[in-house]
Amino acid sequence: METNSNSHSRRHFIKNVAALGAGVVATSANQAVAAPANILSEDRKGVLVDTTVCIGCRNCEWACKKSHDKESGNIEEYSDRSVFKQFRRPSAATYTVVNEFSNPKNPALPINVKVQCMHCDRPACVSACIVGALSKYEDGSTIWDPVKCIGCRYCMVACSFQIPTFDYNKAIEPNINKCDFCNERRKAGKLPACVDICPVEALVFGTRSEIIKIAREKIQRNPERYINHIYGENEVSGTSWVYLAGRNFYELGFPKLGFKHAPGVSEAIQHGIFAYFVPPVMFYSLLGTMMWIYKRREEFNKEAELAEELELQSEPESEVEEL
Ligand code: SF4
Ligand code: SF4
Ligand code: SF4
């Protein structure tokens, strides 16, 4: 779990970057911006999440962690429903979480909603990243590249779904965390780990066109069960992960977003930076300096913690000497 100082540090950093971005956007308000070319394949993949089927077992959380070499513990621990007392977001420790909401139609059966990267068709994170560390692929996935990332966390500010998170425990290398659509597993011909483990088929993997068709059919066949809205079909110009629900999505933690893709906003920031006489090298230097200061502070904190630990370890000896 994130410490208070970490979350404060993140808020502070986001505030600074947002302020920087907002200033630049303000200067470029009248500038027309171009959307990135749509490189997506007609057969691109997606997942349909049916929240009316999900039982909140959180096996998907466990499988996701396990398949990404994260501390996962025993699967039995995930039947603990006390976690639902708090609304949770994906974090450096887990790329996906399940939350619980009340069900006005049937209070005995709460609504569970799995959250992860939506793999937007036109991702704001990709558009915002100035070094190309996030890329959109033809198959629908949006993937982060650790080699290119400079840790500026611009993607965190840009994402409408608040998905990318920063690993504050890794002082040496910047580490942005988010669902990678199980890229490696899929390359090996396997299903995403969360889809594979789901015991009730609340998650359906397929081409995006197939899952949209399935979602439409489900709504048509059972209009009492579902509201007539496939979340992600059109939001921010479409996402690879789409959802069905029996209750208004905005009451289930989903952001109310328009159908226009978000990158226009983040591109406006980037274009503004480059068009309004801030030479790219200056901007890179600024980000580099911010990163250096951040890392130095982390190193300093770690050194201070280590010194404190060594001091504590040596205390009993000095007591013996005094006796
Ligand atoms: S949900 Fe956020 S992190 Fe995921 S692709 Fe969309 S903009 Fe990027
Ligand atoms: S697709 Fe893979 S990385 Fe994404 S939430 Fe599912 S298990 Fe995790
Ligand atoms: S494994 Fe399936 S049923 Fe269980 S919480 Fe995840 S999506 Fe819901």
CSV table of C-alpha atoms in Angstrom, one decimal, residues 3-195:
chain,number,residue,atom,x,y,z
A,3,THR,CA,2.5,5.5,2.2
A,4,ASN,CA,1.1,9.0,2.9
A,5,SER,CA,4.4,10.6,2.0
A,6,ASN,CA,4.4,8.7,-1.3
A,7,SER,CA,0.8,9.7,-2.2
A,8,HIS,CA,1.7,13.3,-1.2
A,9,SER,CA,4.7,13.2,-3.4
A,10,ARG,CA,2.6,11.9,-6.3
A,11,ARG,CA,-0.1,14.6,-5.7
A,12,HIS,CA,2.6,17.2,-5.6
A,13,PHE,CA,4.3,15.9,-8.8
A,14,ILE,CA,1.0,15.6,-10.7
A,15,LYS,CA,0.1,19.1,-9.6
A,16,ASN,CA,3.4,20.5,-10.9
A,17,VAL,CA,3.1,18.7,-14.2
A,18,ALA,CA,-0.5,19.6,-14.6
A,19,ALA,CA,0.3,23.2,-13.8
A,20,LEU,CA,3.0,23.1,-16.5
A,21,GLY,CA,0.7,21.6,-19.0
A,22,ALA,CA,-2.2,23.9,-18.2
A,23,GLY,CA,0.0,26.9,-18.7
A,24,VAL,CA,1.0,25.7,-22.1
A,25,VAL,CA,-2.5,24.7,-23.1
A,26,ALA,CA,-3.7,28.2,-22.2
A,27,THR,CA,-1.2,29.7,-24.6
A,28,SER,CA,-2.2,27.3,-27.4
A,29,ALA,CA,-5.9,27.4,-27.0
A,30,ASN,CA,-6.6,28.4,-30.6
A,31,GLN,CA,-4.2,25.9,-32.1
A,32,ALA,CA,-5.8,23.2,-34.2
A,33,VAL,CA,-4.5,19.7,-33.3
A,34,ALA,CA,-4.3,16.6,-35.3
A,35,ALA,CA,-5.4,13.2,-34.0
A,36,PRO,CA,-2.9,10.3,-34.4
A,37,ALA,CA,-3.3,8.1,-37.4
A,38,ASN,CA,-5.6,5.2,-36.7
A,39,ILE,CA,-3.4,2.1,-37.2
A,40,LEU,CA,-5.8,-0.4,-35.7
A,41,SER,CA,-6.6,-3.7,-37.3
A,42,GLU,CA,-10.2,-4.6,-38.0
A,43,ASP,CA,-9.4,-7.9,-36.1
A,44,ARG,CA,-8.0,-6.1,-33.1
A,45,LYS,CA,-8.7,-7.9,-29.8
A,46,GLY,CA,-10.8,-6.9,-26.8
A,47,VAL,CA,-12.5,-8.1,-23.7
A,48,LEU,CA,-16.2,-7.9,-22.8
A,49,VAL,CA,-16.7,-7.5,-19.1
A,50,ASP,CA,-20.2,-8.4,-18.0
A,51,THR,CA,-20.7,-6.9,-14.6
A,52,THR,CA,-24.0,-8.7,-14.2
A,53,VAL,CA,-22.2,-12.0,-14.3
A,54,CYS,CA,-19.1,-11.2,-12.2
A,55,ILE,CA,-19.3,-12.7,-8.7
A,56,GLY,CA,-16.5,-10.7,-7.2
A,57,CYS,CA,-14.3,-13.7,-6.5
A,58,ARG,CA,-11.2,-11.7,-7.4
A,59,ASN,CA,-9.5,-14.7,-8.9
A,60,CYS,CA,-8.6,-12.4,-11.8
A,61,GLU,CA,-6.6,-10.1,-9.4
A,62,TRP,CA,-4.6,-13.1,-8.2
A,63,ALA,CA,-4.0,-14.5,-11.8
A,64,CYS,CA,-2.9,-11.1,-13.0
A,65,LYS,CA,-0.4,-10.7,-10.2
A,66,LYS,CA,0.9,-14.3,-10.6
A,67,SER,CA,1.3,-14.0,-14.3
A,68,HIS,CA,3.3,-10.7,-13.9
A,69,ASP,CA,5.6,-12.0,-11.2
A,70,LYS,CA,4.0,-9.8,-8.5
A,71,GLU,CA,3.6,-10.8,-4.9
A,72,SER,CA,0.3,-12.7,-5.2
A,73,GLY,CA,-0.1,-14.9,-2.0
A,74,ASN,CA,-2.6,-17.8,-2.0
A,75,ILE,CA,-5.7,-17.6,-4.2
A,76,GLU,CA,-7.8,-18.5,-1.1
A,77,GLU,CA,-6.9,-15.1,0.5
A,78,TYR,CA,-8.8,-13.4,-2.4
A,79,SER,CA,-12.2,-14.6,-1.1
A,80,ASP,CA,-11.9,-12.0,1.7
A,81,ARG,CA,-14.7,-9.6,0.8
A,82,SER,CA,-13.7,-7.0,3.4
A,83,VAL,CA,-11.5,-5.3,0.7
A,84,PHE,CA,-14.7,-4.1,-0.9
A,85,LYS,CA,-15.3,-1.7,2.0
A,86,GLN,CA,-12.9,0.6,0.2
A,87,PHE,CA,-13.0,1.7,-3.5
A,88,ARG,CA,-9.6,0.6,-4.9
A,89,ARG,CA,-7.7,1.6,-8.0
A,90,PRO,CA,-5.0,-0.4,-9.9
A,91,SER,CA,-1.6,0.2,-8.4
A,92,ALA,CA,2.1,-0.7,-8.8
A,93,ALA,CA,1.3,-3.9,-6.9
A,94,THR,CA,-1.7,-4.9,-9.0
A,95,TYR,CA,-2.7,-4.1,-12.6
A,96,THR,CA,-6.4,-4.9,-11.9
A,97,VAL,CA,-8.8,-4.6,-9.0
A,98,VAL,CA,-12.4,-5.5,-8.5
A,99,ASN,CA,-14.8,-3.1,-6.6
A,100,GLU,CA,-18.2,-3.7,-5.3
A,101,PHE,CA,-21.4,-1.6,-5.6
A,102,SER,CA,-24.9,-1.9,-4.3
A,103,ASN,CA,-27.5,-3.4,-6.5
A,104,PRO,CA,-30.8,-1.5,-6.3
A,105,LYS,CA,-32.6,-4.3,-8.3
A,106,ASN,CA,-31.4,-7.0,-6.0
A,107,PRO,CA,-29.6,-5.9,-2.7
A,108,ALA,CA,-28.6,-9.5,-2.0
A,109,LEU,CA,-26.5,-9.6,-5.1
A,110,PRO,CA,-24.0,-6.7,-5.2
A,111,ILE,CA,-22.5,-5.5,-8.5
A,112,ASN,CA,-18.8,-6.2,-9.0
A,113,VAL,CA,-16.7,-4.2,-11.4
A,114,LYS,CA,-13.2,-5.2,-12.6
A,115,VAL,CA,-11.0,-2.3,-13.4
A,116,GLN,CA,-7.8,-2.3,-15.6
A,117,CYS,CA,-6.4,-0.4,-18.5
A,118,MET,CA,-9.1,0.1,-21.1
A,119,HIS,CA,-6.6,-0.1,-24.0
A,120,CYS,CA,-8.2,2.9,-25.7
A,121,ASP,CA,-8.3,2.9,-29.5
A,122,ARG,CA,-6.8,6.5,-29.4
A,123,PRO,CA,-5.0,6.5,-26.1
A,124,ALA,CA,-4.3,9.8,-24.3
A,125,CYS,CA,-1.3,8.2,-22.6
A,126,VAL,CA,0.4,7.4,-25.9
A,127,SER,CA,-0.3,10.8,-27.2
A,128,ALA,CA,1.0,12.5,-24.1
A,129,CYS,CA,4.2,10.6,-23.8
A,130,ILE,CA,7.0,12.7,-25.3
A,131,VAL,CA,9.5,9.9,-25.7
A,132,GLY,CA,7.3,7.2,-27.2
A,133,ALA,CA,7.5,5.0,-24.2
A,134,LEU,CA,3.8,4.0,-24.6
A,135,SER,CA,2.7,2.6,-27.9
A,136,LYS,CA,-0.6,1.6,-29.5
A,137,TYR,CA,-0.4,-1.7,-31.4
A,138,GLU,CA,-2.5,-2.9,-34.3
A,139,ASP,CA,-3.9,-5.7,-32.1
A,140,GLY,CA,-5.6,-3.2,-29.8
A,141,SER,CA,-3.1,-3.2,-26.9
A,142,THR,CA,-1.4,-0.2,-25.4
A,143,ILE,CA,2.0,-1.2,-24.1
A,144,TRP,CA,4.6,0.6,-21.9
A,145,ASP,CA,8.3,0.3,-22.8
A,146,PRO,CA,10.6,0.5,-19.7
A,147,VAL,CA,13.7,1.3,-21.8
A,148,LYS,CA,12.3,4.5,-23.3
A,149,CYS,CA,10.4,5.8,-20.2
A,150,ILE,CA,12.0,8.8,-18.5
A,151,GLY,CA,9.6,8.7,-15.5
A,152,CYS,CA,8.0,12.0,-16.3
A,153,ARG,CA,4.5,10.6,-15.4
A,154,TYR,CA,2.8,12.6,-18.1
A,155,CYS,CA,0.8,9.5,-19.0
A,156,MET,CA,-0.7,9.5,-15.5
A,157,VAL,CA,-2.0,13.0,-15.9
A,158,ALA,CA,-3.3,12.4,-19.4
A,159,CYS,CA,-5.3,9.1,-18.8
A,160,SER,CA,-9.0,9.7,-18.5
A,161,PHE,CA,-9.3,6.4,-16.5
A,162,GLN,CA,-6.5,7.1,-14.0
A,163,ILE,CA,-4.8,3.9,-14.9
A,164,PRO,CA,-1.0,4.3,-15.1
A,165,THR,CA,0.7,4.2,-11.7
A,166,PHE,CA,4.2,4.9,-10.6
A,167,ASP,CA,6.3,2.5,-8.5
A,168,TYR,CA,7.5,4.7,-5.7
A,169,ASN,CA,9.5,1.9,-4.2
A,170,LYS,CA,11.9,1.8,-7.2
A,171,ALA,CA,14.2,4.8,-6.8
A,172,ILE,CA,16.7,3.9,-9.4
A,173,GLU,CA,14.5,3.2,-12.4
A,174,PRO,CA,11.2,4.8,-13.4
A,175,ASN,CA,8.5,2.2,-13.4
A,176,ILE,CA,5.1,2.9,-14.8
A,177,ASN,CA,2.6,0.1,-14.1
A,178,LYS,CA,-0.5,-0.8,-16.0
A,179,CYS,CA,-2.2,-3.8,-17.6
A,180,ASP,CA,-0.3,-4.9,-20.7
A,181,PHE,CA,-3.2,-7.0,-22.0
A,182,CYS,CA,-1.1,-10.0,-21.2
A,183,ASN,CA,1.0,-9.3,-24.2
A,184,GLU,CA,3.5,-12.2,-23.6
A,185,ARG,CA,0.8,-14.7,-22.9
A,186,ARG,CA,-1.2,-13.8,-26.0
A,187,LYS,CA,2.0,-14.1,-28.1
A,188,ALA,CA,2.3,-17.6,-26.8
A,189,GLY,CA,-1.3,-18.3,-27.9
A,190,LYS,CA,-2.8,-18.1,-24.4
A,191,LEU,CA,-5.7,-16.1,-23.1
A,192,PRO,CA,-5.1,-13.1,-20.8
A,193,ALA,CA,-4.6,-14.6,-17.4
A,194,CYS,CA,-7.7,-12.8,-15.9
A,195,VAL,CA,-9.9,-14.1,-18.7
